[in-house]
């Protein structure tokens, strides 16, 4: 079965410092990987995806993610964190079992950026 | 284009009642999926509808059901509500063509069962 793991419940970082939110995956076949962000009382907003191609994927709001096949990881990164980046971040993988798609989400990582 | 809309945004129900939630997808999107988000279980897939047919289903009891209309709008229904059904219910739409599986989420309906 497809799965993703986010090993950190919370990540704390000072504003202006680089941030990394970790994600590892387990899939059969080629992975379709996604990052979403959720602000309080809001739905999920799409940040970026990896389907194929370059291992470094650039997304919205200055975020990027690095796909590493040998380590089965897809960590989310940003060179310089903003206080407004504080939110809940979800890594997800596409599951196409049975021929139709759904997303399998990690447990989420709360990012807290301190001034 | 307008985003995915969900109504109502907040709902309070009593155990044993039933509830219907509504989702309007982005114009032109034919696939609508529903997810349940709880602190304990995280985000879990409920079901997906495409062209008025359920084509994918998660591991939820039969109390959870849904449907899709010809204009792609979707509703989900939960009967005989239990306290554990308290959750944020998220709807997501997808064009299902071209872009490989990019889903767009609505703001959610927060259901509280007392």
mmCIF file of C-alpha atoms in Angstrom:
data_model
loop_
_atom_site.group_PDB
_atom_site.id
_atom_site.type_symbol
_atom_site.label_atom_id
_atom_site.label_comp_id
_atom_site.label_asym_id
_atom_site.label_seq_id
_atom_site.Cartn_x
_atom_site.Cartn_y
_atom_site.Cartn_z
ATOM 1 C CA UNK A 1 0.000 0.000 0.000
ATOM 2 C CA UNK A 2 1.105 3.538 -0.698
ATOM 3 C CA UNK A 3 2.007 5.639 2.313
ATOM 4 C CA UNK A 4 3.815 8.771 3.382
ATOM 5 C CA UNK A 5 5.382 9.620 6.702
ATOM 6 C CA UNK A 6 6.085 12.996 8.201
ATOM 7 C CA UNK A 7 8.404 12.261 11.109
ATOM 8 C CA UNK A 8 8.090 15.652 12.821
ATOM 9 C CA UNK A 9 4.901 16.850 14.472
ATOM 10 C CA UNK A 10 6.279 20.370 14.663
ATOM 11 C CA UNK A 11 9.161 22.327 13.208
ATOM 12 C CA UNK A 12 10.301 25.584 14.741
ATOM 13 C CA UNK A 13 12.427 28.042 12.818
ATOM 14 C CA UNK A 14 13.419 31.669 13.175
ATOM 15 C CA UNK A 15 12.280 34.139 10.560
ATOM 16 C CA UNK A 16 14.879 34.527 7.837
ATOM 17 C CA UNK A 17 16.393 31.098 8.424
ATOM 18 C CA UNK A 18 16.030 28.224 5.971
ATOM 19 C CA UNK A 19 13.340 25.677 6.712
ATOM 20 C CA UNK A 20 12.907 21.997 5.924
ATOM 21 C CA UNK A 21 9.800 19.897 6.480
ATOM 22 C CA UNK A 22 10.502 16.204 6.030
ATOM 23 C CA UNK A 23 8.524 13.573 4.155
ATOM 24 C CA UNK A 24 9.328 9.987 3.258
ATOM 25 C CA UNK A 25 7.215 7.776 1.063
ATOM 26 C CA UNK A 26 6.545 4.156 0.288
ATOM 27 C CA UNK A 27 5.004 3.370 -3.077
ATOM 28 C CA UNK A 28 4.936 0.677 -5.668
ATOM 29 C CA UNK A 29 5.783 2.076 -9.056
ATOM 30 C CA UNK A 30 6.599 5.673 -9.849
ATOM 31 C CA UNK A 31 5.524 8.113 -7.164
ATOM 32 C CA UNK A 32 3.339 11.143 -7.699
ATOM 33 C CA UNK A 33 4.106 13.334 -4.676
ATOM 34 C CA UNK A 34 2.473 16.520 -3.448
ATOM 35 C CA UNK A 35 2.785 19.158 -0.765
ATOM 36 C CA UNK A 36 -0.205 21.066 0.567
ATOM 37 C CA UNK A 37 -0.478 23.781 3.205
ATOM 38 C CA UNK A 38 -3.406 24.458 5.517
ATOM 39 C CA UNK A 39 -3.981 27.722 7.331
ATOM 40 C CA UNK A 40 -6.373 27.896 10.315
ATOM 41 C CA UNK A 41 -10.008 27.393 9.350
ATOM 42 C CA UNK A 42 -9.063 26.963 5.708
ATOM 43 C CA UNK A 43 -8.910 24.122 3.249
ATOM 44 C CA UNK A 44 -5.742 22.749 1.747
ATOM 45 C CA UNK A 45 -3.764 24.847 -0.693
ATOM 46 C CA UNK A 46 -1.598 23.168 -3.294
ATOM 47 C CA UNK A 47 2.103 24.062 -3.072
ATOM 48 C CA UNK A 48 3.882 21.807 -5.517
ATOM 49 C CA UNK A 49 4.076 18.354 -7.030
ATOM 50 C CA UNK A 50 6.585 15.876 -8.365
ATOM 51 C CA UNK A 51 5.523 13.698 -11.261
ATOM 52 C CA UNK A 52 8.702 13.156 -13.222
ATOM 53 C CA UNK A 53 11.735 15.096 -14.379
ATOM 54 C CA UNK A 54 13.997 17.322 -12.301
ATOM 55 C CA UNK A 55 14.463 16.236 -8.726
ATOM 56 C CA UNK A 56 14.159 19.826 -7.493
ATOM 57 C CA UNK A 57 10.611 21.048 -7.842
ATOM 58 C CA UNK A 58 9.694 24.697 -7.409
ATOM 59 C CA UNK A 59 6.286 25.700 -6.169
ATOM 60 C CA UNK A 60 4.197 28.505 -4.769
ATOM 61 C CA UNK A 61 5.272 31.130 -2.231
ATOM 62 C CA UNK A 62 8.989 30.410 -2.679
ATOM 63 C CA UNK A 63 8.763 26.783 -1.595
ATOM 64 C CA UNK A 64 10.634 23.984 -3.278
ATOM 65 C CA UNK A 65 10.978 20.263 -2.696
ATOM 66 C CA UNK A 66 13.714 17.789 -3.415
ATOM 67 C CA UNK A 67 12.799 14.336 -4.652
ATOM 68 C CA UNK A 68 15.336 11.699 -3.618
ATOM 69 C CA UNK A 69 14.597 8.272 -4.995
ATOM 70 C CA UNK A 70 17.354 6.426 -3.142
ATOM 71 C CA UNK A 71 16.216 7.808 0.211
ATOM 72 C CA UNK A 72 12.509 7.728 -0.751
ATOM 73 C CA UNK A 73 12.178 11.279 0.486
ATOM 74 C CA UNK A 74 10.438 14.416 -0.698
ATOM 75 C CA UNK A 75 11.425 17.161 1.736
ATOM 76 C CA UNK A 76 9.890 20.617 1.515
ATOM 77 C CA UNK A 77 12.301 23.535 1.726
ATOM 78 C CA UNK A 78 12.416 27.303 1.691
ATOM 79 C CA UNK A 79 15.607 29.381 1.790
ATOM 80 C CA UNK A 80 14.246 32.101 4.070
ATOM 81 C CA UNK A 81 11.227 31.537 6.313
ATOM 82 C CA UNK A 82 8.518 34.133 6.916
ATOM 83 C CA UNK A 83 6.248 34.401 9.946
ATOM 84 C CA UNK A 84 3.346 34.086 7.511
ATOM 85 C CA UNK A 85 4.609 30.601 6.549
ATOM 86 C CA UNK A 86 3.401 29.334 9.919
ATOM 87 C CA UNK A 87 0.794 26.711 9.090
ATOM 88 C CA UNK A 88 0.133 22.980 8.864
ATOM 89 C CA UNK A 89 1.931 21.209 6.017
ATOM 90 C CA UNK A 90 0.881 17.939 4.459
ATOM 91 C CA UNK A 91 2.812 15.620 2.208
ATOM 92 C CA UNK A 92 0.704 13.339 0.008
ATOM 93 C CA UNK A 93 1.134 10.552 -2.502
ATOM 94 C CA UNK A 94 -1.194 9.482 -5.251
ATOM 95 C CA UNK A 95 -2.679 6.048 -4.789
ATOM 96 C CA UNK A 96 -4.023 4.552 -8.012
ATOM 97 C CA UNK A 97 -4.960 1.165 -6.599
ATOM 98 C CA UNK A 98 -7.967 -0.130 -8.448
ATOM 99 C CA UNK A 99 -7.361 2.115 -11.408
ATOM 100 C CA UNK A 100 -8.640 5.357 -9.906
ATOM 101 C CA UNK A 101 -6.826 8.029 -8.004
ATOM 102 C CA UNK A 102 -6.941 9.261 -4.473
ATOM 103 C CA UNK A 103 -4.476 11.054 -2.237
ATOM 104 C CA UNK A 104 -2.885 9.438 0.788
ATOM 105 C CA UNK A 105 -1.771 12.104 3.246
ATOM 106 C CA UNK A 106 0.871 12.181 5.917
ATOM 107 C CA UNK A 107 -0.095 13.160 9.450
ATOM 108 C CA UNK A 108 0.988 16.732 8.887
ATOM 109 C CA UNK A 109 3.751 18.904 10.303
ATOM 110 C CA UNK A 110 3.053 22.152 12.053
ATOM 111 C CA UNK A 111 5.535 24.819 11.070
ATOM 112 C CA UNK A 112 6.073 27.667 13.514
ATOM 113 C CA UNK A 113 8.178 30.583 12.320
ATOM 114 C CA UNK A 114 9.226 32.915 15.136
ATOM 115 C CA UNK A 115 10.052 36.593 14.620
ATOM 116 C CA UNK B 1 -12.358 30.909 -12.140
ATOM 117 C CA UNK B 2 -14.117 30.618 -8.834
ATOM 118 C CA UNK B 3 -12.657 28.060 -6.465
ATOM 119 C CA UNK B 4 -14.283 25.073 -4.843
ATOM 120 C CA UNK B 5 -17.118 26.119 -2.582
ATOM 121 C CA UNK B 6 -18.621 24.165 0.283
ATOM 122 C CA UNK B 7 -21.775 24.805 2.229
ATOM 123 C CA UNK B 8 -22.444 25.166 5.017
ATOM 124 C CA UNK B 9 -19.126 26.139 6.564
ATOM 125 C CA UNK B 10 -20.155 25.160 10.073
ATOM 126 C CA UNK B 11 -22.741 22.734 11.330
ATOM 127 C CA UNK B 12 -23.800 21.447 14.728
ATOM 128 C CA UNK B 13 -25.858 18.279 14.930
ATOM 129 C CA UNK B 14 -26.985 15.853 17.596
ATOM 130 C CA UNK B 15 -26.133 12.173 17.761
ATOM 131 C CA UNK B 16 -28.503 10.087 15.700
ATOM 132 C CA UNK B 17 -29.375 12.849 13.274
ATOM 133 C CA UNK B 18 -28.339 12.937 9.663
ATOM 134 C CA UNK B 19 -26.538 15.657 7.745
ATOM 135 C CA UNK B 20 -25.986 16.667 4.135
ATOM 136 C CA UNK B 21 -22.977 18.658 2.993
ATOM 137 C CA UNK B 22 -22.651 20.315 -0.385
ATOM 138 C CA UNK B 23 -19.708 20.946 -2.692
ATOM 139 C CA UNK B 24 -19.518 22.929 -5.914
ATOM 140 C CA UNK B 25 -16.371 22.167 -7.909
ATOM 141 C CA UNK B 26 -14.374 24.505 -10.060
ATOM 142 C CA UNK B 27 -16.146 25.083 -13.342
ATOM 143 C CA UNK B 28 -15.196 22.393 -15.829
ATOM 144 C CA UNK B 29 -13.946 19.953 -13.227
ATOM 145 C CA UNK B 30 -15.717 16.617 -13.411
ATOM 146 C CA UNK B 31 -14.112 14.768 -10.516
ATOM 147 C CA UNK B 32 -15.091 15.498 -6.937
ATOM 148 C CA UNK B 33 -13.477 13.808 -3.949
ATOM 149 C CA UNK B 34 -14.348 13.990 -0.281
ATOM 150 C CA UNK B 35 -11.961 13.743 2.667
ATOM 151 C CA UNK B 36 -12.471 13.678 6.406
ATOM 152 C CA UNK B 37 -9.973 15.473 8.627
ATOM 153 C CA UNK B 38 -9.774 14.752 12.339
ATOM 154 C CA UNK B 39 -7.007 15.377 14.890
ATOM 155 C CA UNK B 40 -6.691 11.677 15.605
ATOM 156 C CA UNK B 41 -6.926 10.117 12.151
ATOM 157 C CA UNK B 42 -5.663 12.973 10.010
ATOM 158 C CA UNK B 43 -6.886 13.280 6.445
ATOM 159 C CA UNK B 44 -8.737 10.257 5.148
ATOM 160 C CA UNK B 45 -10.287 9.647 1.760
ATOM 161 C CA UNK B 46 -14.034 9.084 1.766
ATOM 162 C CA UNK B 47 -15.033 8.708 -1.884
ATOM 163 C CA UNK B 48 -14.754 10.145 -5.360
ATOM 164 C CA UNK B 49 -17.423 10.907 -7.916
ATOM 165 C CA UNK B 50 -16.989 11.340 -11.629
ATOM 166 C CA UNK B 51 -19.790 11.894 -14.122
ATOM 167 C CA UNK B 52 -22.405 11.172 -11.464
ATOM 168 C CA UNK B 53 -20.850 7.809 -10.590
ATOM 169 C CA UNK B 54 -18.904 6.812 -7.520
ATOM 170 C CA UNK B 55 -15.704 5.346 -8.852
ATOM 171 C CA UNK B 56 -13.549 5.147 -5.739
ATOM 172 C CA UNK B 57 -14.331 4.594 -2.091
ATOM 173 C CA UNK B 58 -12.386 4.684 1.153
ATOM 174 C CA UNK B 59 -12.822 2.597 4.283
ATOM 175 C CA UNK B 60 -15.813 4.243 5.867
ATOM 176 C CA UNK B 61 -19.065 2.664 7.011
ATOM 177 C CA UNK B 62 -22.167 2.732 4.885
ATOM 178 C CA UNK B 63 -23.530 5.630 6.935
ATOM 179 C CA UNK B 64 -21.361 7.803 4.737
ATOM 180 C CA UNK B 65 -22.734 8.228 1.253
ATOM 181 C CA UNK B 66 -22.643 10.729 -1.546
ATOM 182 C CA UNK B 67 -23.864 11.628 -4.946
ATOM 183 C CA UNK B 68 -22.984 13.851 -7.846
ATOM 184 C CA UNK B 69 -25.319 15.798 -10.065
ATOM 185 C CA UNK B 70 -25.125 16.416 -13.787
ATOM 186 C CA UNK B 71 -23.537 19.833 -13.193
ATOM 187 C CA UNK B 72 -20.761 18.084 -11.173
ATOM 188 C CA UNK B 73 -21.960 19.484 -7.872
ATOM 189 C CA UNK B 74 -21.719 16.877 -5.156
ATOM 190 C CA UNK B 75 -23.328 16.155 -1.833
ATOM 191 C CA UNK B 76 -22.291 13.851 0.935
ATOM 192 C CA UNK B 77 -24.633 12.501 3.549
ATOM 193 C CA UNK B 78 -23.923 11.052 6.944
ATOM 194 C CA UNK B 79 -26.770 9.213 8.633
ATOM 195 C CA UNK B 80 -27.138 8.266 12.282
ATOM 196 C CA UNK B 81 -24.423 10.642 13.388
ATOM 197 C CA UNK B 82 -21.930 9.575 16.023
ATOM 198 C CA UNK B 83 -19.706 11.741 18.181
ATOM 199 C CA UNK B 84 -16.698 10.462 16.232
ATOM 200 C CA UNK B 85 -18.069 11.969 13.038
ATOM 201 C CA UNK B 86 -17.106 15.403 14.299
ATOM 202 C CA UNK B 87 -14.553 16.545 11.766
ATOM 203 C CA UNK B 88 -13.648 18.932 9.018
ATOM 204 C CA UNK B 89 -15.017 17.574 5.753
ATOM 205 C CA UNK B 90 -13.073 18.674 2.718
ATOM 206 C CA UNK B 91 -14.144 18.512 -0.871
ATOM 207 C CA UNK B 92 -11.642 18.572 -3.738
ATOM 208 C CA UNK B 93 -12.181 18.863 -7.449
ATOM 209 C CA UNK B 94 -9.973 17.836 -10.314
ATOM 210 C CA UNK B 95 -10.202 18.242 -14.078
ATOM 211 C CA UNK B 96 -9.277 14.569 -14.396
ATOM 212 C CA UNK B 97 -7.658 15.285 -17.736
ATOM 213 C CA UNK B 98 -4.290 16.669 -18.726
ATOM 214 C CA UNK B 99 -2.638 17.743 -15.493
ATOM 215 C CA UNK B 100 -1.760 14.563 -13.623
ATOM 216 C CA UNK B 101 -3.978 14.501 -10.611
ATOM 217 C CA UNK B 102 -3.874 17.998 -9.235
ATOM 218 C CA UNK B 103 -6.650 18.471 -6.710
ATOM 219 C CA UNK B 104 -8.124 21.760 -5.600
ATOM 220 C CA UNK B 105 -9.647 21.865 -2.156
ATOM 221 C CA UNK B 106 -12.542 23.843 -0.769
ATOM 222 C CA UNK B 107 -12.508 25.523 2.662
ATOM 223 C CA UNK B 108 -14.303 22.612 4.271
ATOM 224 C CA UNK B 109 -17.395 22.114 6.397
ATOM 225 C CA UNK B 110 -16.754 21.785 10.096
ATOM 226 C CA UNK B 111 -19.252 19.349 11.571
ATOM 227 C CA UNK B 112 -19.692 19.114 15.309
ATOM 228 C CA UNK B 113 -21.778 16.273 16.706
ATOM 229 C CA UNK B 114 -23.017 16.676 20.266
#
